[in-house]
C-alpha positions as a Python dict, from the first residue, in 0.01 Angstrom:
ca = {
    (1, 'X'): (0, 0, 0),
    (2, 'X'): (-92, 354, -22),
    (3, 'X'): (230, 462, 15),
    (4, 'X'): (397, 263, -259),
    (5, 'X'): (92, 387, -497),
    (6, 'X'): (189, 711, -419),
    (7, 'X'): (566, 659, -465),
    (8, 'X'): (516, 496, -766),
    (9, 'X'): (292, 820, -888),
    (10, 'X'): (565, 1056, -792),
    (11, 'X'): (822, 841, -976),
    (12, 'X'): (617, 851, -1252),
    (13, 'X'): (498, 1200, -1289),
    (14, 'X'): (881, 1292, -1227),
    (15, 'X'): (994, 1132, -1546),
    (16, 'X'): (704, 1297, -1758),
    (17, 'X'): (718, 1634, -1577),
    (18, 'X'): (376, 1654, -1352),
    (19, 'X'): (248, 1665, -1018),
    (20, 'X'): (520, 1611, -792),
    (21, 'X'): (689, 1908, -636),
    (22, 'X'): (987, 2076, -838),
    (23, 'X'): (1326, 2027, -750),
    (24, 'X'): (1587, 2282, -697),
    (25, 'X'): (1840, 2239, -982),
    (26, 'X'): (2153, 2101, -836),
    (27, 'X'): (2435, 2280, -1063),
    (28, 'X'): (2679, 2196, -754),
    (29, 'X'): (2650, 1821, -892),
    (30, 'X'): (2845, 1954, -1229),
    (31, 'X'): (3140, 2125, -1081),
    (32, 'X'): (3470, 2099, -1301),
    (33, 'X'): (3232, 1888, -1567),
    (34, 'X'): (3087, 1981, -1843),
    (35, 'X'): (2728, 2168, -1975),
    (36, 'X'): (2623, 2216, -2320),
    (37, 'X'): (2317, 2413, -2424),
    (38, 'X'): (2159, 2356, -2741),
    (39, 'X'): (1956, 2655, -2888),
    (40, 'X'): (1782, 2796, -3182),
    (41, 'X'): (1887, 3141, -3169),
    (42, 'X'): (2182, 3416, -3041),
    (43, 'X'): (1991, 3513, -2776),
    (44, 'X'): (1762, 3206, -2684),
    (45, 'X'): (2001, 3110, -2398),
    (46, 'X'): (2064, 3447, -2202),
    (47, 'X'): (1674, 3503, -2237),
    (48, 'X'): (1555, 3139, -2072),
    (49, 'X'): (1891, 3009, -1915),
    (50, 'X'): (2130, 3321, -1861),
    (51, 'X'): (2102, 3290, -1460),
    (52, 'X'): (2166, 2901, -1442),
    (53, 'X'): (2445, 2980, -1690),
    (54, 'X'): (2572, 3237, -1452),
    (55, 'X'): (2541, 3063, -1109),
    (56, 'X'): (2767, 2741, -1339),
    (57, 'X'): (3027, 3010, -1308),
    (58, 'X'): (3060, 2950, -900),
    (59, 'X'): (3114, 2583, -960),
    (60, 'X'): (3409, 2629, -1253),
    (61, 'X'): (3084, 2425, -1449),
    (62, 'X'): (3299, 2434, -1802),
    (63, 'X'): (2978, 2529, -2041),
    (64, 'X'): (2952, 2527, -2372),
    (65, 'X'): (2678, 2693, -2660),
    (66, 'X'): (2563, 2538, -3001),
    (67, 'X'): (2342, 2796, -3150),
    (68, 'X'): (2184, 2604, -3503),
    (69, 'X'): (2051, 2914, -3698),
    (70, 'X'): (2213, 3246, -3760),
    (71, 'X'): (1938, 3460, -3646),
    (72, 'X'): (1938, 3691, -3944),
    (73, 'X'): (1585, 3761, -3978),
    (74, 'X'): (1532, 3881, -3654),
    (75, 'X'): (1653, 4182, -3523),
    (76, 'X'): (1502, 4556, -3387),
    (77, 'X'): (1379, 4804, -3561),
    (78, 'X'): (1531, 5093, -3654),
    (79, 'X'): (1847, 4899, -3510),
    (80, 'X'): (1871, 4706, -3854),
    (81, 'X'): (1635, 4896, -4058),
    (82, 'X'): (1871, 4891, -4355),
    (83, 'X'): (2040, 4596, -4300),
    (84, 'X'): (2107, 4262, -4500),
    (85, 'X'): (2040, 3914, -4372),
    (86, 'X'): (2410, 3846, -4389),
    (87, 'X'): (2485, 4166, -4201),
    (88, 'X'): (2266, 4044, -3913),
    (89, 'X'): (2382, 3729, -3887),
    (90, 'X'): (2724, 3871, -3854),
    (91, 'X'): (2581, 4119, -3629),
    (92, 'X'): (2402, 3866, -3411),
    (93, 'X'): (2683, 3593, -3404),
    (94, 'X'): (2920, 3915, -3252),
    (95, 'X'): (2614, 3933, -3028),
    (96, 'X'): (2627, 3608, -2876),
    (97, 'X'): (2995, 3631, -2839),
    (98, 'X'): (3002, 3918, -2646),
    (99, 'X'): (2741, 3777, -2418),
    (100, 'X'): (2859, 3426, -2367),
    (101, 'X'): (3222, 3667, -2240),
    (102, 'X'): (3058, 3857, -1991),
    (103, 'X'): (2906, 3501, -1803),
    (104, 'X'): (3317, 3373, -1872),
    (105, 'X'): (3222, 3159, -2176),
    (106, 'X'): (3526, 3191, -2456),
    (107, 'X'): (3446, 3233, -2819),
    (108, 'X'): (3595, 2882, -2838),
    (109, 'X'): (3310, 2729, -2661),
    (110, 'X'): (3072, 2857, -2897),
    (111, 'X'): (2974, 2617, -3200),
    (112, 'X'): (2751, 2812, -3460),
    (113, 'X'): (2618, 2591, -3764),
    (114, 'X'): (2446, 2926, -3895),
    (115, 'X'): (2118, 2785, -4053),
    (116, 'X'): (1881, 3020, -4174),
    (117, 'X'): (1645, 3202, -3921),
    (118, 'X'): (1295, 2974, -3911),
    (119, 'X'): (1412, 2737, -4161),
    (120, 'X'): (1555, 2496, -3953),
    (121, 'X'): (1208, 2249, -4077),
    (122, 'X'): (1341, 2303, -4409),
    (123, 'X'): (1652, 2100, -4438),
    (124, 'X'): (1681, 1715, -4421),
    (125, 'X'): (1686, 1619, -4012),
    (126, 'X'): (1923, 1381, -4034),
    (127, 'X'): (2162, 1632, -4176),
    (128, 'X'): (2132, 1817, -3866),
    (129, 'X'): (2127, 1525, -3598),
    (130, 'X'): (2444, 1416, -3740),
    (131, 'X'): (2586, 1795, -3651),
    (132, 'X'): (2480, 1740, -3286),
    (133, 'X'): (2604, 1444, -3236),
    (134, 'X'): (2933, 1511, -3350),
    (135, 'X'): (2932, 1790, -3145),
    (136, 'X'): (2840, 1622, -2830),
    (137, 'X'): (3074, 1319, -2919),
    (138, 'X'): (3346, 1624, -2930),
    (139, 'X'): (3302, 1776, -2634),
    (140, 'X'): (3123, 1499, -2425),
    (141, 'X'): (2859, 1670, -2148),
    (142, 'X'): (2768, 1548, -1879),
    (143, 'X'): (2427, 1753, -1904),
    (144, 'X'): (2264, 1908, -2204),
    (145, 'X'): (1976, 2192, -2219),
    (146, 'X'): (1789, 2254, -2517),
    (147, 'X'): (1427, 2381, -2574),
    (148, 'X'): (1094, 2192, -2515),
    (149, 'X'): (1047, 1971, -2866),
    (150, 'X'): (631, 2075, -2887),
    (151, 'X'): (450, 2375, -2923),
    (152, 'X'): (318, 2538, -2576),
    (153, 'X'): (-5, 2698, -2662),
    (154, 'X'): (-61, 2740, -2303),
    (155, 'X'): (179, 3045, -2349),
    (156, 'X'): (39, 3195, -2673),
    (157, 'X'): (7, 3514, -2670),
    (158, 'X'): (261, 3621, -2415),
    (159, 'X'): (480, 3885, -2350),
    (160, 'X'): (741, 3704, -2573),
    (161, 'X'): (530, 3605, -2951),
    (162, 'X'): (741, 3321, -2952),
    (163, 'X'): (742, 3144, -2592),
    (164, 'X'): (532, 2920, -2644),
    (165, 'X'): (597, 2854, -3044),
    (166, 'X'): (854, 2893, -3266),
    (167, 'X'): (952, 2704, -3544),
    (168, 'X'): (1279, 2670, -3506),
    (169, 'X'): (1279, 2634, -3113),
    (170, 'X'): (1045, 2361, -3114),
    (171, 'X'): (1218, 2168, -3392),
    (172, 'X'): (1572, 2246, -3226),
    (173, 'X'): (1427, 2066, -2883),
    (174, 'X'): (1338, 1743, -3081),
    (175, 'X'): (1662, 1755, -3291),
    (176, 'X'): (1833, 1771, -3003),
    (177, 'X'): (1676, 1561, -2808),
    (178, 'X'): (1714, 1246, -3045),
    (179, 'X'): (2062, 1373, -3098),
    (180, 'X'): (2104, 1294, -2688),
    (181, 'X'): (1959, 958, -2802),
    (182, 'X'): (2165, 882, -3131),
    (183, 'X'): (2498, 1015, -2941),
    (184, 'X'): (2499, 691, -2702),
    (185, 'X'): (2448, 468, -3032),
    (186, 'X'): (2813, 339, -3173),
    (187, 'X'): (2690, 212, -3487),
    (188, 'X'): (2506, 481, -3581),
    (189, 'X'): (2776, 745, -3765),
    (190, 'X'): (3072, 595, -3592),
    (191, 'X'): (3333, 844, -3800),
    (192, 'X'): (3194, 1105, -3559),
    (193, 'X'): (3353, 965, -3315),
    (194, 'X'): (3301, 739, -2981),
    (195, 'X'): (2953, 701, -2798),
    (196, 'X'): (2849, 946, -2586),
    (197, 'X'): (2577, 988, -2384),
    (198, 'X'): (2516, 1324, -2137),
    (199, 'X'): (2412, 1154, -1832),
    (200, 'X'): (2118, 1409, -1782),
    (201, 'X'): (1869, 1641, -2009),
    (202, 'X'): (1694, 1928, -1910),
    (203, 'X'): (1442, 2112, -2135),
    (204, 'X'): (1284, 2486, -2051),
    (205, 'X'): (1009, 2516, -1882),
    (206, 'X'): (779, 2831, -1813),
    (207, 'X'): (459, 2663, -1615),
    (208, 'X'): (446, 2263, -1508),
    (209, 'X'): (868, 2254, -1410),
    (210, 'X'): (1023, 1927, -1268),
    (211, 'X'): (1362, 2130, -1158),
    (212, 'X'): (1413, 2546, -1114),
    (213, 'X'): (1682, 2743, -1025),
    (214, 'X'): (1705, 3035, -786),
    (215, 'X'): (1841, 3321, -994),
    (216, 'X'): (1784, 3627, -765),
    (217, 'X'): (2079, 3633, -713),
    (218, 'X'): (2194, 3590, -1073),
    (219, 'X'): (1912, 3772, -1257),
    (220, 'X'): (2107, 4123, -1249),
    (221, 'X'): (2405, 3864, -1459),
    (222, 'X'): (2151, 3766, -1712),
    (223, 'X'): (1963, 4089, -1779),
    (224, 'X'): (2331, 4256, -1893),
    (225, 'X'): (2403, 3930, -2052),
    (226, 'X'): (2109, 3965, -2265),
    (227, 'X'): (2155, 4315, -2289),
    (228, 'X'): (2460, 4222, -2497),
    (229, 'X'): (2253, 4138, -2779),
    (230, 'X'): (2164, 4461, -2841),
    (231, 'X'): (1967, 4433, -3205),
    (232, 'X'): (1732, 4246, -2987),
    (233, 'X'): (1688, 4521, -2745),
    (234, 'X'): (1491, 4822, -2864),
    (235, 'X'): (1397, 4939, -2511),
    (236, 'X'): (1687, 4858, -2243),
    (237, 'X'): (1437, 4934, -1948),
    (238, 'X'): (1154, 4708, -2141),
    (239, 'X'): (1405, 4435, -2139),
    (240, 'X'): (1478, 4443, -1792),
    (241, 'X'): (1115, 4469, -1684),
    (242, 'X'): (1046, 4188, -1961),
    (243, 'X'): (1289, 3957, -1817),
    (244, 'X'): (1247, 4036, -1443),
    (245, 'X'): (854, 3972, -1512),
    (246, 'X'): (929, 3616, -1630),
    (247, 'X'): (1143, 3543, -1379),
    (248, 'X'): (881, 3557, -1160),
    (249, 'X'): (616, 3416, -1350),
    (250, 'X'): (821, 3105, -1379),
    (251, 'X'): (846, 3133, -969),
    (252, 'X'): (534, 3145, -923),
    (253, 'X'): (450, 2853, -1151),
    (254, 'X'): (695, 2621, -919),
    (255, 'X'): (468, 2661, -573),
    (256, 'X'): (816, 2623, -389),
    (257, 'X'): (756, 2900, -88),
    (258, 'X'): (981, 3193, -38),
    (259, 'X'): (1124, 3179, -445),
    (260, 'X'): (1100, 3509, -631),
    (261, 'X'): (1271, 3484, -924),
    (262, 'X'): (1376, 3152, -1115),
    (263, 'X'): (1442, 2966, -1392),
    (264, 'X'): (1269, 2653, -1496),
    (265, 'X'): (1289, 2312, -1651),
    (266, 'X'): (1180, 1963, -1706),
    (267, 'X'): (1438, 1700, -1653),
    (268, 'X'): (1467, 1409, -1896),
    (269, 'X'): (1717, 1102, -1804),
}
């Protein structure tokens, strides 16, 4: 009896992200399929996903990006000191291209709806689930990644302001997340084409993971990745010490022996 209790525990804490182990990622599962990632900001998905995006590459995982805002009110300083909001969203948007190449992502694969930078709270939601949804009726995943939907105060401060909160990120993760949801429902917007559900969900995770990936061998891919988005990087070697730090803080927060570097995430499905 004790060991169904405990089953049933371990089944449950799986599906709300607690207590049981973490499970290596299995990206092998999604080879010739495809992965769409579903993020606030250029940038957002090099800094938190840019190894598991890398290691997709060995499996010919066909991955998509849908960035919602156009980042233009964040960017280095003296890097855009004198420039407009519609200069760095230009700027930034170039940015993400150039990074989503160097992991073998075309431009094509890219979907940018170009809100404004932290206003994503500001326009009507179902104006923006319906963009989602199209976009995952179009191009049908079998597994989407998007940002946790609440705020982490757990990781406020840290060395990123925004890992734990951000406007935009947090709303993003719930937009997305009922867009998963809505996708699957026929009736609901049906000129946007057939049902479609992504058969799993994965949301970032810095401390209390269900799933991780091993990136040591992919974090040297994501540090130049992210290195492409270079208003965003006023220090090339703080970067690289900034992102190699996390990678091991989110290691460390998985208990799995032997794992130095990783990314991290809690599996919805």
């Amino acid at each position: 009896m004790m060991h169904m209790f405990v089953g049933f525990l371990c089944f449950f804490y799986f599906v709300v992200g607690a207590l049981c182990a973490p499970q290596p990622l299995n990206i092998a599962q999604w080879a010739n399929q495809k992965a769409l990632f579903i993020f606030a900001h250029p940038d957002d998905i090099e800094g938190t996903c840019g190894g598991t995006v890398a290691l997709m590459a060995k499996f010919n995982v066909e991955v998509y990006y849908l960035i919602v805002t156009n980042g233009d009110k964040g960017c280095g300083v003296p890097f855009c000191a004198n420039s407009t909001r519609e200069q760095i969203a230009s700027i930034r948007q170039q940015e993400q291209i150039n990074a989503a190449a160097y992991l073998g992502i075309p431009a094509s694969h890219i979907t940018f709806l170009s809100y404004p930078d932290t206003m994503v709270t500001s326009f009507p939601e179902q104006q923006i689930r319906a963009e989602l949804v199209g976009s995952i009726r179009t191009i049908q995943p079998n597994v989407i990644f998007s940002w946790f939907p609440v705020p982490r105060l757990d990781l406020v401060p840290s060395m990123w302001q925004d890992l734990g909160f951000h406007p935009d990120h947090q709303a993003v993760g719930a937009l997305t997340l009922a867009a998963q949801f809505d996708s699957g429902v026929g009736l609901l917007w049906p000129e946007l084409g057939p049902a479609h559900s992504a058969k799993q969900f994965y949301m970032v995770e810095f401390t209390d993971p269900t799933h991780y990936a091993d990136i040591s061998q992919a974090l040297n891919q994501k540090i130049v990745a992210f290195s492409k988005h270079v208003s965003q990087v006023p220090s090339p070697s703080g970067m690289e010490a900034m992102l190699t730090m996390l990678a091991e803080r989110v290691s460390n927060s998985t208990n799995v022996q032997g794992l130095t570097q990783a990314e991290a995430f809690k599996g919805y499905f």
